[in-house]
C-alpha cells in the first residue's frame, strides 16, 4: 500500500512557521491579485488566497476588472502596482478573458514582484539553472512535498505530463536542476504509457481525468497528481486513477488535499520571500 503524500498537512506546517515569522514584522508583506472576468473557479481561488493571506497577517489587495476590460486597463493596474512600494507581490489570476494577451500582461509585471514566477526573466533563470526571484507556485509546492517526504530526486527518472508555463515546463527544469533525468510529455507525445512506465517519479499535470491508469506506472514509483477535474457527481478528481494505481506505488498524492494546498502555501511563502528581497532582509 502506498504512503499518502498529505499536502494539506505539509502546507499547514509551513504556513504555521510563516505566520510566526510575519507576526514579528512591523510592516507586513502585501500581495495584490488582479482578477478579470467572471470565471467562477477563479473567483473561488482568489477568495481563498485572500483569506489565507489575511490569516497569516499578509496584507491582501484584490483588484477586480470586468470581463470586457481592455488590455490597456490591465496594464495600467500592473503599472500602478509595480510602482507602489507598499506592494511586494503581484499575481494575475489566470485564465484572463480570451481577448486579452496574457503573455504581454505577465511580461509587464516587475520580475521582482512576480509572485507566480511566470515572467520570462524568472522562467529563464530557472531554465538556465539559476535562482529566480520566485519559482512558479505549483512546481515549488511539488518540490517542497518531495523534500518533506525525503524522496530522492537525484539520479531518478522523472516523467512530467504537461508542458504549460504554469506547471509542467518549469517543473521539468526544476527537477532537472535537482539532478533528475527528466522526460516531459504532452498532448503530441506518442506511447505515453511506455514513457510513464519508466518513471521513478511520475507527475501528471494534464487536466485529463483517468489519464494515468495502473498499467502505466512502474511498481514502487512516486506519483504526484496535479490535475483538477470534475467528476459527474461534481466532486474533484485528479488525472490519476487513484484506486487503480495506489496499490502498486510507494507514494501518491490525493486529489483534493495533495498538490492544491501546496500551491497556496507557495504563494504565501513567495510573497514573504519577495518582501524580504525588496527590504534586503
Ligand atoms: P494546460 O491546459 O495549460 O496544460 C496541460 C498540458 O497537458 C499541456 O501541455 C498538454 O499538452 C498536456 N496534455 C493534455 N492532455 C494530454 C494527454 N492526453 N497526454 C499527454 N499530455 C497531455 O493546464 P495547466 O494549467 O498546466 O494545468 C494542468 C492541470 O493541473 C489542470 O487540471 C489544472 O486545473 C491543474 N492545476 C492544478 C493546480 C493545483 O494547485 N493543484 C495548479 C495549477 C493547475
PDB file of C-alpha atoms and ligand atoms in Angstrom:
ATOM      1  CA  UNK A   1       0.000   0.000   0.000  1.00  0.00           C
ATOM      2  CA  UNK A   2       1.282   3.448  -0.891  1.00  0.00           C
ATOM      3  CA  UNK A   3       2.117   6.159   1.587  1.00  0.00           C
ATOM      4  CA  UNK A   4      -0.175   9.133   1.154  1.00  0.00           C
ATOM      5  CA  UNK A   5       1.539  12.470   0.439  1.00  0.00           C
ATOM      6  CA  UNK A   6      -0.516  14.786   2.593  1.00  0.00           C
ATOM      7  CA  UNK A   7      -0.162  18.215   1.056  1.00  0.00           C
ATOM      8  CA  UNK A   8      -2.753  19.699   3.362  1.00  0.00           C
ATOM      9  CA  UNK A   9      -0.727  18.741   6.417  1.00  0.00           C
ATOM     10  CA  UNK A  10       2.635  19.809   4.964  1.00  0.00           C
ATOM     11  CA  UNK A  11       1.196  23.161   3.861  1.00  0.00           C
ATOM     12  CA  UNK A  12      -0.190  23.768   7.344  1.00  0.00           C
ATOM     13  CA  UNK A  13       3.213  23.145   8.927  1.00  0.00           C
ATOM     14  CA  UNK A  14       4.975  25.517   6.516  1.00  0.00           C
ATOM     15  CA  UNK A  15       2.299  28.192   6.939  1.00  0.00           C
ATOM     16  CA  UNK A  16       2.361  27.944  10.743  1.00  0.00           C
ATOM     17  CA  UNK A  17       6.084  28.768  10.651  1.00  0.00           C
ATOM     18  CA  UNK A  18       5.485  31.568   8.169  1.00  0.00           C
ATOM     19  CA  UNK A  19       2.762  33.063  10.342  1.00  0.00           C
ATOM     20  CA  UNK A  20       5.195  33.152  13.293  1.00  0.00           C
ATOM     21  CA  UNK A  21       7.773  34.995  11.177  1.00  0.00           C
ATOM     22  CA  UNK A  22       5.232  37.530   9.893  1.00  0.00           C
ATOM     23  CA  UNK A  23       3.924  38.168  13.408  1.00  0.00           C
ATOM     24  CA  UNK A  24       7.171  39.890  14.352  1.00  0.00           C
ATOM     25  CA  UNK A  25       7.317  42.187  11.316  1.00  0.00           C
ATOM     26  CA  UNK A  26       6.388  45.778  11.957  1.00  0.00           C
ATOM     27  CA  UNK A  27       5.480  46.432   8.320  1.00  0.00           C
ATOM     28  CA  UNK A  28       3.549  43.459   6.861  1.00  0.00           C
ATOM     29  CA  UNK A  29       4.096  41.958   3.379  1.00  0.00           C
ATOM     30  CA  UNK A  30       1.460  42.844   0.777  1.00  0.00           C
ATOM     31  CA  UNK A  31       0.063  40.656  -2.014  1.00  0.00           C
ATOM     32  CA  UNK A  32      -2.012  42.195  -4.826  1.00  0.00           C
ATOM     33  CA  UNK A  33      -4.186  39.977  -7.014  1.00  0.00           C
ATOM     34  CA  UNK A  34      -5.728  41.095 -10.296  1.00  0.00           C
ATOM     35  CA  UNK A  35      -8.776  39.168 -11.463  1.00  0.00           C
ATOM     36  CA  UNK A  36     -10.551  39.941 -14.720  1.00  0.00           C
ATOM     37  CA  UNK A  37     -13.863  38.445 -15.762  1.00  0.00           C
ATOM     38  CA  UNK A  38     -16.442  36.179 -14.182  1.00  0.00           C
ATOM     39  CA  UNK A  39     -14.857  32.722 -14.127  1.00  0.00           C
ATOM     40  CA  UNK A  40     -16.468  31.139 -11.020  1.00  0.00           C
ATOM     41  CA  UNK A  41     -13.475  28.878 -10.250  1.00  0.00           C
ATOM     42  CA  UNK A  42     -11.091  31.864 -10.451  1.00  0.00           C
ATOM     43  CA  UNK A  43     -13.292  33.813  -8.017  1.00  0.00           C
ATOM     44  CA  UNK A  44     -13.191  30.929  -5.544  1.00  0.00           C
ATOM     45  CA  UNK A  45      -9.385  30.655  -5.886  1.00  0.00           C
ATOM     46  CA  UNK A  46      -8.893  34.405  -5.396  1.00  0.00           C
ATOM     47  CA  UNK A  47     -11.137  34.446  -2.313  1.00  0.00           C
ATOM     48  CA  UNK A  48      -9.264  31.566  -0.734  1.00  0.00           C
ATOM     49  CA  UNK A  49      -5.902  33.253  -1.474  1.00  0.00           C
ATOM     50  CA  UNK A  50      -7.162  36.475   0.153  1.00  0.00           C
ATOM     51  CA  UNK A  51      -8.486  34.588   3.176  1.00  0.00           C
ATOM     52  CA  UNK A  52      -5.254  32.641   3.646  1.00  0.00           C
ATOM     53  CA  UNK A  53      -3.121  35.795   3.283  1.00  0.00           C
ATOM     54  CA  UNK A  54      -5.159  37.609   5.914  1.00  0.00           C
ATOM     55  CA  UNK A  55      -4.974  34.626   8.303  1.00  0.00           C
ATOM     56  CA  UNK A  56      -1.182  34.876   8.085  1.00  0.00           C
ATOM     57  CA  UNK A  57      -1.030  38.640   8.559  1.00  0.00           C
ATOM     58  CA  UNK A  58      -0.210  39.324   4.885  1.00  0.00           C
ATOM     59  CA  UNK A  59      -1.972  42.411   3.560  1.00  0.00           C
ATOM     60  CA  UNK A  60      -4.130  41.482   0.593  1.00  0.00           C
ATOM     61  CA  UNK A  61      -5.456  43.679  -2.218  1.00  0.00           C
ATOM     62  CA  UNK A  62      -7.842  42.278  -4.819  1.00  0.00           C
ATOM     63  CA  UNK A  63      -8.396  44.295  -7.989  1.00  0.00           C
ATOM     64  CA  UNK A  64     -11.449  43.128  -9.905  1.00  0.00           C
ATOM     65  CA  UNK A  65     -11.933  44.046 -13.551  1.00  0.00           C
ATOM     66  CA  UNK A  66     -14.955  43.250 -15.713  1.00  0.00           C
ATOM     67  CA  UNK A  67     -14.977  40.561 -18.425  1.00  0.00           C
ATOM     68  CA  UNK A  68     -14.937  43.279 -21.112  1.00  0.00           C
ATOM     69  CA  UNK A  69     -11.948  45.167 -19.666  1.00  0.00           C
ATOM     70  CA  UNK A  70      -9.262  46.223 -22.120  1.00  0.00           C
ATOM     71  CA  UNK A  71      -5.626  45.158 -22.338  1.00  0.00           C
ATOM     72  CA  UNK A  72      -4.689  48.745 -21.503  1.00  0.00           C
ATOM     73  CA  UNK A  73      -6.754  48.741 -18.291  1.00  0.00           C
ATOM     74  CA  UNK A  74      -4.972  45.628 -17.019  1.00  0.00           C
ATOM     75  CA  UNK A  75      -1.561  47.012 -17.989  1.00  0.00           C
ATOM     76  CA  UNK A  76      -2.321  50.270 -16.159  1.00  0.00           C
ATOM     77  CA  UNK A  77      -3.196  48.351 -12.983  1.00  0.00           C
ATOM     78  CA  UNK A  78       0.074  46.458 -13.245  1.00  0.00           C
ATOM     79  CA  UNK A  79       1.983  49.685 -13.825  1.00  0.00           C
ATOM     80  CA  UNK A  80       0.423  51.191 -10.682  1.00  0.00           C
ATOM     81  CA  UNK A  81       1.204  48.113  -8.576  1.00  0.00           C
ATOM     82  CA  UNK A  82       4.768  47.925  -9.943  1.00  0.00           C
ATOM     83  CA  UNK A  83       5.318  51.498  -8.771  1.00  0.00           C
ATOM     84  CA  UNK A  84       3.639  51.139  -5.389  1.00  0.00           C
ATOM     85  CA  UNK A  85       6.354  50.452  -2.820  1.00  0.00           C
ATOM     86  CA  UNK A  86       3.821  49.089  -0.341  1.00  0.00           C
ATOM     87  CA  UNK A  87       3.019  46.181  -2.731  1.00  0.00           C
ATOM     88  CA  UNK A  88       5.553  43.328  -2.623  1.00  0.00           C
ATOM     89  CA  UNK A  89       3.871  40.702  -4.784  1.00  0.00           C
ATOM     90  CA  UNK A  90       1.607  40.801  -7.840  1.00  0.00           C
ATOM     91  CA  UNK A  91      -0.468  37.864  -9.051  1.00  0.00           C
ATOM     92  CA  UNK A  92      -2.604  37.899 -12.175  1.00  0.00           C
ATOM     93  CA  UNK A  93      -5.264  35.225 -11.786  1.00  0.00           C
ATOM     94  CA  UNK A  94      -5.398  33.038 -14.905  1.00  0.00           C
ATOM     95  CA  UNK A  95      -7.130  32.476 -17.232  1.00  0.00           C
ATOM     96  CA  UNK A  96      -7.700  36.045 -18.386  1.00  0.00           C
ATOM     97  CA  UNK A  97     -10.628  36.778 -20.748  1.00  0.00           C
ATOM     98  CA  UNK A  98      -9.987  35.406 -24.250  1.00  0.00           C
ATOM     99  CA  UNK A  99      -9.445  38.832 -25.896  1.00  0.00           C
ATOM    100  CA  UNK A 100      -6.547  39.653 -23.520  1.00  0.00           C
ATOM    101  CA  UNK A 101      -2.935  38.950 -24.490  1.00  0.00           C
ATOM    102  CA  UNK A 102      -1.871  37.023 -21.367  1.00  0.00           C
ATOM    103  CA  UNK A 103       1.803  36.849 -22.357  1.00  0.00           C
ATOM    104  CA  UNK A 104       2.063  40.623 -22.617  1.00  0.00           C
ATOM    105  CA  UNK A 105       0.303  41.077 -19.265  1.00  0.00           C
ATOM    106  CA  UNK A 106       2.670  38.686 -17.466  1.00  0.00           C
ATOM    107  CA  UNK A 107       5.708  40.312 -19.095  1.00  0.00           C
ATOM    108  CA  UNK A 108       4.723  43.718 -17.716  1.00  0.00           C
ATOM    109  CA  UNK A 109       4.922  42.605 -14.074  1.00  0.00           C
ATOM    110  CA  UNK A 110       8.174  43.729 -12.484  1.00  0.00           C
ATOM    111  CA  UNK A 111      10.086  40.405 -12.107  1.00  0.00           C
ATOM    112  CA  UNK A 112      10.955  41.267  -8.503  1.00  0.00           C
ATOM    113  CA  UNK A 113       7.204  41.371  -7.711  1.00  0.00           C
ATOM    114  CA  UNK A 114       6.283  38.388  -9.939  1.00  0.00           C
ATOM    115  CA  UNK A 115       4.976  36.122  -7.185  1.00  0.00           C
ATOM    116  CA  UNK A 116       3.943  33.274  -9.517  1.00  0.00           C
ATOM    117  CA  UNK A 117       7.321  33.261 -11.288  1.00  0.00           C
ATOM    118  CA  UNK A 118       5.741  33.425 -14.751  1.00  0.00           C
ATOM    119  CA  UNK A 119       7.720  36.375 -16.136  1.00  0.00           C
ATOM    120  CA  UNK A 120      10.246  35.237 -18.733  1.00  0.00           C
ATOM    121  CA  UNK A 121      13.047  36.635 -16.539  1.00  0.00           C
ATOM    122  CA  UNK A 122      12.109  34.227 -13.741  1.00  0.00           C
ATOM    123  CA  UNK A 123      11.308  31.297 -16.062  1.00  0.00           C
ATOM    124  CA  UNK A 124      14.573  31.955 -17.919  1.00  0.00           C
ATOM    125  CA  UNK A 125      16.549  31.959 -14.675  1.00  0.00           C
ATOM    126  CA  UNK A 126      15.055  28.544 -13.833  1.00  0.00           C
ATOM    127  CA  UNK A 127      15.707  27.168 -17.332  1.00  0.00           C
ATOM    128  CA  UNK A 128      19.338  28.303 -17.111  1.00  0.00           C
ATOM    129  CA  UNK A 129      19.842  26.697 -13.708  1.00  0.00           C
ATOM    130  CA  UNK A 130      19.853  29.987 -11.775  1.00  0.00           C
ATOM    131  CA  UNK A 131      17.733  31.182  -8.876  1.00  0.00           C
ATOM    132  CA  UNK A 132      14.700  33.276  -9.877  1.00  0.00           C
ATOM    133  CA  UNK A 133      13.031  35.860  -7.625  1.00  0.00           C
ATOM    134  CA  UNK A 134      10.109  33.408  -7.396  1.00  0.00           C
ATOM    135  CA  UNK A 135       9.547  29.862  -8.558  1.00  0.00           C
ATOM    136  CA  UNK A 136       6.066  29.194 -10.006  1.00  0.00           C
ATOM    137  CA  UNK A 137       3.840  28.260  -7.066  1.00  0.00           C
ATOM    138  CA  UNK A 138       2.610  24.810  -8.098  1.00  0.00           C
ATOM    139  CA  UNK A 139       6.010  23.381  -9.144  1.00  0.00           C
ATOM    140  CA  UNK A 140       7.549  24.867  -5.987  1.00  0.00           C
ATOM    141  CA  UNK A 141       4.844  23.194  -3.909  1.00  0.00           C
ATOM    142  CA  UNK A 142       5.643  19.844  -5.539  1.00  0.00           C
ATOM    143  CA  UNK A 143       9.375  20.199  -4.884  1.00  0.00           C
ATOM    144  CA  UNK A 144       8.600  21.030  -1.244  1.00  0.00           C
ATOM    145  CA  UNK A 145       6.450  17.881  -0.968  1.00  0.00           C
ATOM    146  CA  UNK A 146       9.280  15.725  -2.335  1.00  0.00           C
ATOM    147  CA  UNK A 147      11.683  17.347   0.141  1.00  0.00           C
ATOM    148  CA  UNK A 148       9.301  16.933   3.074  1.00  0.00           C
ATOM    149  CA  UNK A 149       8.896  13.187   2.428  1.00  0.00           C
ATOM    150  CA  UNK A 150      12.628  12.825   1.822  1.00  0.00           C
ATOM    151  CA  UNK A 151      12.010  11.449  -1.660  1.00  0.00           C
ATOM    152  CA  UNK A 152      15.279  11.309  -3.600  1.00  0.00           C
ATOM    153  CA  UNK A 153      15.264  13.164  -6.915  1.00  0.00           C
ATOM    154  CA  UNK A 154      18.985  12.999  -7.721  1.00  0.00           C
ATOM    155  CA  UNK A 155      19.581  10.404 -10.446  1.00  0.00           C
ATOM    156  CA  UNK A 156      15.918   9.366 -10.636  1.00  0.00           C
ATOM    157  CA  UNK A 157      13.865   9.103 -13.827  1.00  0.00           C
ATOM    158  CA  UNK A 158      11.211  11.793 -13.582  1.00  0.00           C
ATOM    159  CA  UNK A 159       8.375  11.975 -16.086  1.00  0.00           C
ATOM    160  CA  UNK A 160       6.229  15.111 -16.213  1.00  0.00           C
ATOM    161  CA  UNK A 161       2.970  15.015 -18.168  1.00  0.00           C
ATOM    162  CA  UNK A 162       2.184  18.565 -19.316  1.00  0.00           C
ATOM    163  CA  UNK A 163       4.340  21.405 -20.620  1.00  0.00           C
ATOM    164  CA  UNK A 164       2.433  24.541 -19.601  1.00  0.00           C
ATOM    165  CA  UNK A 165       4.388  27.542 -18.339  1.00  0.00           C
ATOM    166  CA  UNK A 166       2.303  27.326 -15.169  1.00  0.00           C
ATOM    167  CA  UNK A 167       3.231  23.767 -14.186  1.00  0.00           C
ATOM    168  CA  UNK A 168       4.881  21.230 -16.495  1.00  0.00           C
ATOM    169  CA  UNK A 169       7.635  23.275 -18.127  1.00  0.00           C
ATOM    170  CA  UNK A 170       9.112  24.973 -15.021  1.00  0.00           C
ATOM    171  CA  UNK A 171       8.673  21.782 -13.018  1.00  0.00           C
ATOM    172  CA  UNK A 172      10.666  19.838 -15.625  1.00  0.00           C
ATOM    173  CA  UNK A 173      13.522  22.331 -15.308  1.00  0.00           C
ATOM    174  CA  UNK A 174      13.361  22.320 -11.527  1.00  0.00           C
ATOM    175  CA  UNK A 175      13.624  18.520 -11.478  1.00  0.00           C
ATOM    176  CA  UNK A 176      16.497  18.702 -13.964  1.00  0.00           C
ATOM    177  CA  UNK A 177      18.217  21.272 -11.726  1.00  0.00           C
ATOM    178  CA  UNK A 178      17.790  18.763  -8.890  1.00  0.00           C
ATOM    179  CA  UNK A 179      19.675  16.175 -11.000  1.00  0.00           C
ATOM    180  CA  UNK A 180      16.742  14.039 -12.152  1.00  0.00           C
ATOM    181  CA  UNK A 181      16.699  12.612 -15.665  1.00  0.00           C
ATOM    182  CA  UNK A 182      13.581  14.318 -16.957  1.00  0.00           C
ATOM    183  CA  UNK A 183      11.151  13.470 -19.745  1.00  0.00           C
ATOM    184  CA  UNK A 184       8.387  15.975 -20.465  1.00  0.00           C
ATOM    185  CA  UNK A 185       5.287  14.558 -22.149  1.00  0.00           C
ATOM    186  CA  UNK A 186       2.438  16.488 -23.769  1.00  0.00           C
ATOM    187  CA  UNK A 187      -0.597  16.037 -25.975  1.00  0.00           C
ATOM    188  CA  UNK A 188       1.530  15.086 -29.015  1.00  0.00           C
ATOM    189  CA  UNK A 189       3.611  12.516 -27.142  1.00  0.00           C
ATOM    190  CA  UNK A 190       3.485   9.016 -28.655  1.00  0.00           C
ATOM    191  CA  UNK A 191       3.410   5.888 -26.497  1.00  0.00           C
ATOM    192  CA  UNK A 192       2.725   7.770 -23.266  1.00  0.00           C
ATOM    193  CA  UNK A 193       2.318   4.549 -21.264  1.00  0.00           C
ATOM    194  CA  UNK A 194       5.751   3.302 -22.328  1.00  0.00           C
ATOM    195  CA  UNK A 195       7.382   6.512 -21.107  1.00  0.00           C
ATOM    196  CA  UNK A 196       5.425   6.787 -17.843  1.00  0.00           C
ATOM    197  CA  UNK A 197       6.240   3.133 -17.152  1.00  0.00           C
ATOM    198  CA  UNK A 198       9.930   4.114 -16.841  1.00  0.00           C
ATOM    199  CA  UNK A 199       9.300   6.810 -14.240  1.00  0.00           C
ATOM    200  CA  UNK A 200      10.601   6.597 -10.700  1.00  0.00           C
ATOM    201  CA  UNK A 201       8.743   9.871 -10.134  1.00  0.00           C
ATOM    202  CA  UNK A 202       5.631  10.464 -12.247  1.00  0.00           C
ATOM    203  CA  UNK A 203       3.933  13.842 -12.170  1.00  0.00           C
ATOM    204  CA  UNK A 204       0.736  14.390 -14.102  1.00  0.00           C
ATOM    205  CA  UNK A 205      -0.379  17.946 -14.889  1.00  0.00           C
ATOM    206  CA  UNK A 206      -2.579  17.396 -17.927  1.00  0.00           C
ATOM    207  CA  UNK A 207      -6.068  18.125 -16.622  1.00  0.00           C
ATOM    208  CA  UNK A 208      -7.408  14.823 -18.050  1.00  0.00           C
ATOM    209  CA  UNK A 209      -9.499  12.647 -15.781  1.00  0.00           C
ATOM    210  CA  UNK A 210      -8.426   8.981 -15.856  1.00  0.00           C
ATOM    211  CA  UNK A 211      -5.287   9.683 -17.935  1.00  0.00           C
ATOM    212  CA  UNK A 212      -2.937   7.679 -15.706  1.00  0.00           C
ATOM    213  CA  UNK A 213      -4.026   4.090 -15.151  1.00  0.00           C
ATOM    214  CA  UNK A 214      -2.455   1.154 -13.323  1.00  0.00           C
ATOM    215  CA  UNK A 215      -0.649  -0.396 -16.284  1.00  0.00           C
ATOM    216  CA  UNK A 216       1.155   2.873 -16.986  1.00  0.00           C
ATOM    217  CA  UNK A 217       3.018   3.138 -13.701  1.00  0.00           C
ATOM    218  CA  UNK A 218       6.190   1.392 -12.585  1.00  0.00           C
ATOM    219  CA  UNK A 219       5.962  -0.650  -9.375  1.00  0.00           C
ATOM    220  CA  UNK A 220       7.141   1.395  -6.402  1.00  0.00           C
ATOM    221  CA  UNK A 221       7.018   4.738  -8.257  1.00  0.00           C
ATOM    222  CA  UNK A 222       6.192   8.072  -6.631  1.00  0.00           C
ATOM    223  CA  UNK A 223       3.046   9.547  -8.179  1.00  0.00           C
ATOM    224  CA  UNK A 224       2.138  13.229  -7.920  1.00  0.00           C
ATOM    225  CA  UNK A 225      -1.237  14.240  -9.319  1.00  0.00           C
ATOM    226  CA  UNK A 226      -1.567  17.932 -10.171  1.00  0.00           C
ATOM    227  CA  UNK A 227      -4.743  17.636 -12.245  1.00  0.00           C
ATOM    228  CA  UNK A 228      -8.001  19.129 -11.041  1.00  0.00           C
ATOM    229  CA  UNK A 229     -11.014  17.697 -12.839  1.00  0.00           C
ATOM    230  CA  UNK A 230     -14.711  17.445 -12.050  1.00  0.00           C
ATOM    231  CA  UNK A 231     -16.435  14.081 -11.802  1.00  0.00           C
ATOM    232  CA  UNK A 232     -20.025  13.568 -12.872  1.00  0.00           C
ATOM    233  CA  UNK A 233     -21.201  13.900  -9.266  1.00  0.00           C
ATOM    234  CA  UNK A 234     -19.449  17.289  -9.054  1.00  0.00           C
ATOM    235  CA  UNK A 235     -16.601  16.026  -6.838  1.00  0.00           C
ATOM    236  CA  UNK A 236     -12.986  16.850  -7.696  1.00  0.00           C
ATOM    237  CA  UNK A 237     -10.539  14.281  -9.015  1.00  0.00           C
ATOM    238  CA  UNK A 238      -7.052  14.319 -10.497  1.00  0.00           C
ATOM    239  CA  UNK A 239      -5.528  12.843 -13.660  1.00  0.00           C
ATOM    240  CA  UNK A 240      -4.590   9.607 -11.935  1.00  0.00           C
ATOM    241  CA  UNK A 241      -6.987   6.746 -11.396  1.00  0.00           C
ATOM    242  CA  UNK A 242      -6.146   6.767  -7.676  1.00  0.00           C
ATOM    243  CA  UNK A 243      -7.648   3.436  -6.574  1.00  0.00           C
ATOM    244  CA  UNK A 244      -6.198   1.539  -9.558  1.00  0.00           C
ATOM    245  CA  UNK A 245      -2.710   2.994  -9.183  1.00  0.00           C
ATOM    246  CA  UNK A 246      -2.351   3.263  -5.409  1.00  0.00           C
ATOM    247  CA  UNK A 247      -1.660  -0.448  -4.642  1.00  0.00           C
ATOM    248  CA  UNK A 248       1.375  -0.525  -6.955  1.00  0.00           C
ATOM    249  CA  UNK A 249       3.209   2.642  -5.960  1.00  0.00           C
ATOM    250  CA  UNK A 250       5.285   3.794  -2.982  1.00  0.00           C
ATOM    251  CA  UNK A 251       3.882   7.325  -2.580  1.00  0.00           C
ATOM    252  CA  UNK A 252       0.836   9.049  -4.038  1.00  0.00           C
ATOM    253  CA  UNK A 253      -0.940  12.398  -3.646  1.00  0.00           C
ATOM    254  CA  UNK A 254      -4.699  12.542  -3.137  1.00  0.00           C
ATOM    255  CA  UNK A 255      -6.941  14.996  -5.019  1.00  0.00           C
ATOM    256  CA  UNK A 256      -8.073  17.108  -3.285  1.00  0.00           C
ATOM    257  CA  UNK A 257      -5.615  17.613  -0.412  1.00  0.00           C
ATOM    258  CA  UNK A 258      -2.356  16.893  -2.256  1.00  0.00           C
ATOM    259  CA  UNK A 259      -0.785  19.496  -4.543  1.00  0.00           C
ATOM    260  CA  UNK A 260      -3.585  22.108  -4.270  1.00  0.00           C
ATOM    261  CA  UNK A 261      -2.866  23.262  -0.690  1.00  0.00           C
ATOM    262  CA  UNK A 262       0.863  23.414  -1.530  1.00  0.00           C
ATOM    263  CA  UNK A 263       0.187  25.869  -4.364  1.00  0.00           C
ATOM    264  CA  UNK A 264      -1.433  28.362  -1.993  1.00  0.00           C
ATOM    265  CA  UNK A 265       1.319  27.686   0.537  1.00  0.00           C
ATOM    266  CA  UNK A 266       3.994  28.583  -2.067  1.00  0.00           C
ATOM    267  CA  UNK A 267       2.103  31.747  -2.961  1.00  0.00           C
ATOM    268  CA  UNK A 268       2.276  32.890   0.658  1.00  0.00           C
ATOM    269  CA  UNK A 269       5.914  31.841   1.055  1.00  0.00           C
ATOM    270  CA  UNK A 270       6.838  33.587  -2.222  1.00  0.00           C
ATOM    271  CA  UNK A 271       5.104  36.798  -1.062  1.00  0.00           C
ATOM    272  CA  UNK A 272       7.164  36.730   2.112  1.00  0.00           C
ATOM    273  CA  UNK A 273      10.379  35.922   0.218  1.00  0.00           C
ATOM    274  CA  UNK A 274       9.822  38.838  -2.208  1.00  0.00           C
ATOM    275  CA  UNK A 275       9.166  41.128   0.769  1.00  0.00           C
ATOM    276  CA  UNK A 276      12.498  40.032   2.222  1.00  0.00           C
ATOM    277  CA  UNK A 277      14.352  40.568  -1.067  1.00  0.00           C
ATOM    278  CA  UNK A 278      12.810  44.027  -1.538  1.00  0.00           C
ATOM    279  CA  UNK A 279      13.593  45.006   2.059  1.00  0.00           C
ATOM    280  CA  UNK A 280      17.060  43.398   1.934  1.00  0.00           C
ATOM    281  CA  UNK A 281      16.299  41.211   4.946  1.00  0.00           C
TER     282      UNK A 281
HETATM  283  P1  LIG B   1      -2.771  23.382 -19.535  1.00  0.00           P
HETATM  284  O1  LIG B   1      -4.061  23.023 -20.201  1.00  0.00           O
HETATM  285  O2  LIG B   1      -2.172  24.710 -19.775  1.00  0.00           O
HETATM  286  O3  LIG B   1      -1.681  22.287 -19.907  1.00  0.00           O
HETATM  287  C1  LIG B   1      -1.973  20.936 -19.953  1.00  0.00           C
HETATM  288  C2  LIG B   1      -0.789  20.203 -20.520  1.00  0.00           C
HETATM  289  O4  LIG B   1      -1.085  18.809 -20.514  1.00  0.00           O
HETATM  290  C3  LIG B   1      -0.441  20.588 -21.955  1.00  0.00           C
HETATM  291  O5  LIG B   1       0.948  20.756 -22.059  1.00  0.00           O
HETATM  292  C4  LIG B   1      -0.907  19.393 -22.778  1.00  0.00           C
HETATM  293  O6  LIG B   1      -0.087  19.164 -23.908  1.00  0.00           O
HETATM  294  C5  LIG B   1      -0.810  18.245 -21.790  1.00  0.00           C
HETATM  295  N1  LIG B   1      -1.794  17.198 -22.054  1.00  0.00           N
HETATM  296  C6  LIG B   1      -3.131  17.351 -22.141  1.00  0.00           C
HETATM  297  N2  LIG B   1      -3.699  16.149 -22.426  1.00  0.00           N
HETATM  298  C7  LIG B   1      -2.706  15.248 -22.518  1.00  0.00           C
HETATM  299  C8  LIG B   1      -2.653  13.867 -22.781  1.00  0.00           C
HETATM  300  N3  LIG B   1      -3.770  13.167 -23.033  1.00  0.00           N
HETATM  301  N4  LIG B   1      -1.457  13.269 -22.802  1.00  0.00           N
HETATM  302  C9  LIG B   1      -0.322  13.952 -22.545  1.00  0.00           C
HETATM  303  N5  LIG B   1      -0.314  15.272 -22.276  1.00  0.00           N
HETATM  304  C10 LIG B   1      -1.491  15.911 -22.269  1.00  0.00           C
HETATM  305  O7  LIG B   1      -3.039  23.138 -17.991  1.00  0.00           O
HETATM  306  P2  LIG B   1      -2.194  23.592 -16.685  1.00  0.00           P
HETATM  307  O8  LIG B   1      -2.503  24.985 -16.357  1.00  0.00           O
HETATM  308  O9  LIG B   1      -0.783  23.164 -16.822  1.00  0.00           O
HETATM  309  O10 LIG B   1      -2.905  22.670 -15.602  1.00  0.00           O
HETATM  310  C11 LIG B   1      -2.914  21.261 -15.739  1.00  0.00           C
HETATM  311  C12 LIG B   1      -3.855  20.657 -14.715  1.00  0.00           C
HETATM  312  O11 LIG B   1      -3.367  20.973 -13.414  1.00  0.00           O
HETATM  313  C13 LIG B   1      -5.275  21.205 -14.760  1.00  0.00           C
HETATM  314  O12 LIG B   1      -6.167  20.184 -14.375  1.00  0.00           O
HETATM  315  C14 LIG B   1      -5.266  22.301 -13.717  1.00  0.00           C
HETATM  316  O13 LIG B   1      -6.555  22.540 -13.172  1.00  0.00           O
HETATM  317  C15 LIG B   1      -4.369  21.671 -12.689  1.00  0.00           C
HETATM  318  N6  LIG B   1      -3.676  22.638 -11.824  1.00  0.00           N
HETATM  319  C16 LIG B   1      -3.680  22.343 -10.514  1.00  0.00           C
HETATM  320  C17 LIG B   1      -3.034  23.160  -9.642  1.00  0.00           C
HETATM  321  C18 LIG B   1      -3.035  22.808  -8.204  1.00  0.00           C
HETATM  322  O14 LIG B   1      -2.697  23.643  -7.381  1.00  0.00           O
HETATM  323  N7  LIG B   1      -3.386  21.569  -7.843  1.00  0.00           N
HETATM  324  C19 LIG B   1      -2.378  24.310 -10.104  1.00  0.00           C
HETATM  325  C20 LIG B   1      -2.348  24.561 -11.460  1.00  0.00           C
HETATM  326  C21 LIG B   1      -3.004  23.709 -12.329  1.00  0.00           C
END
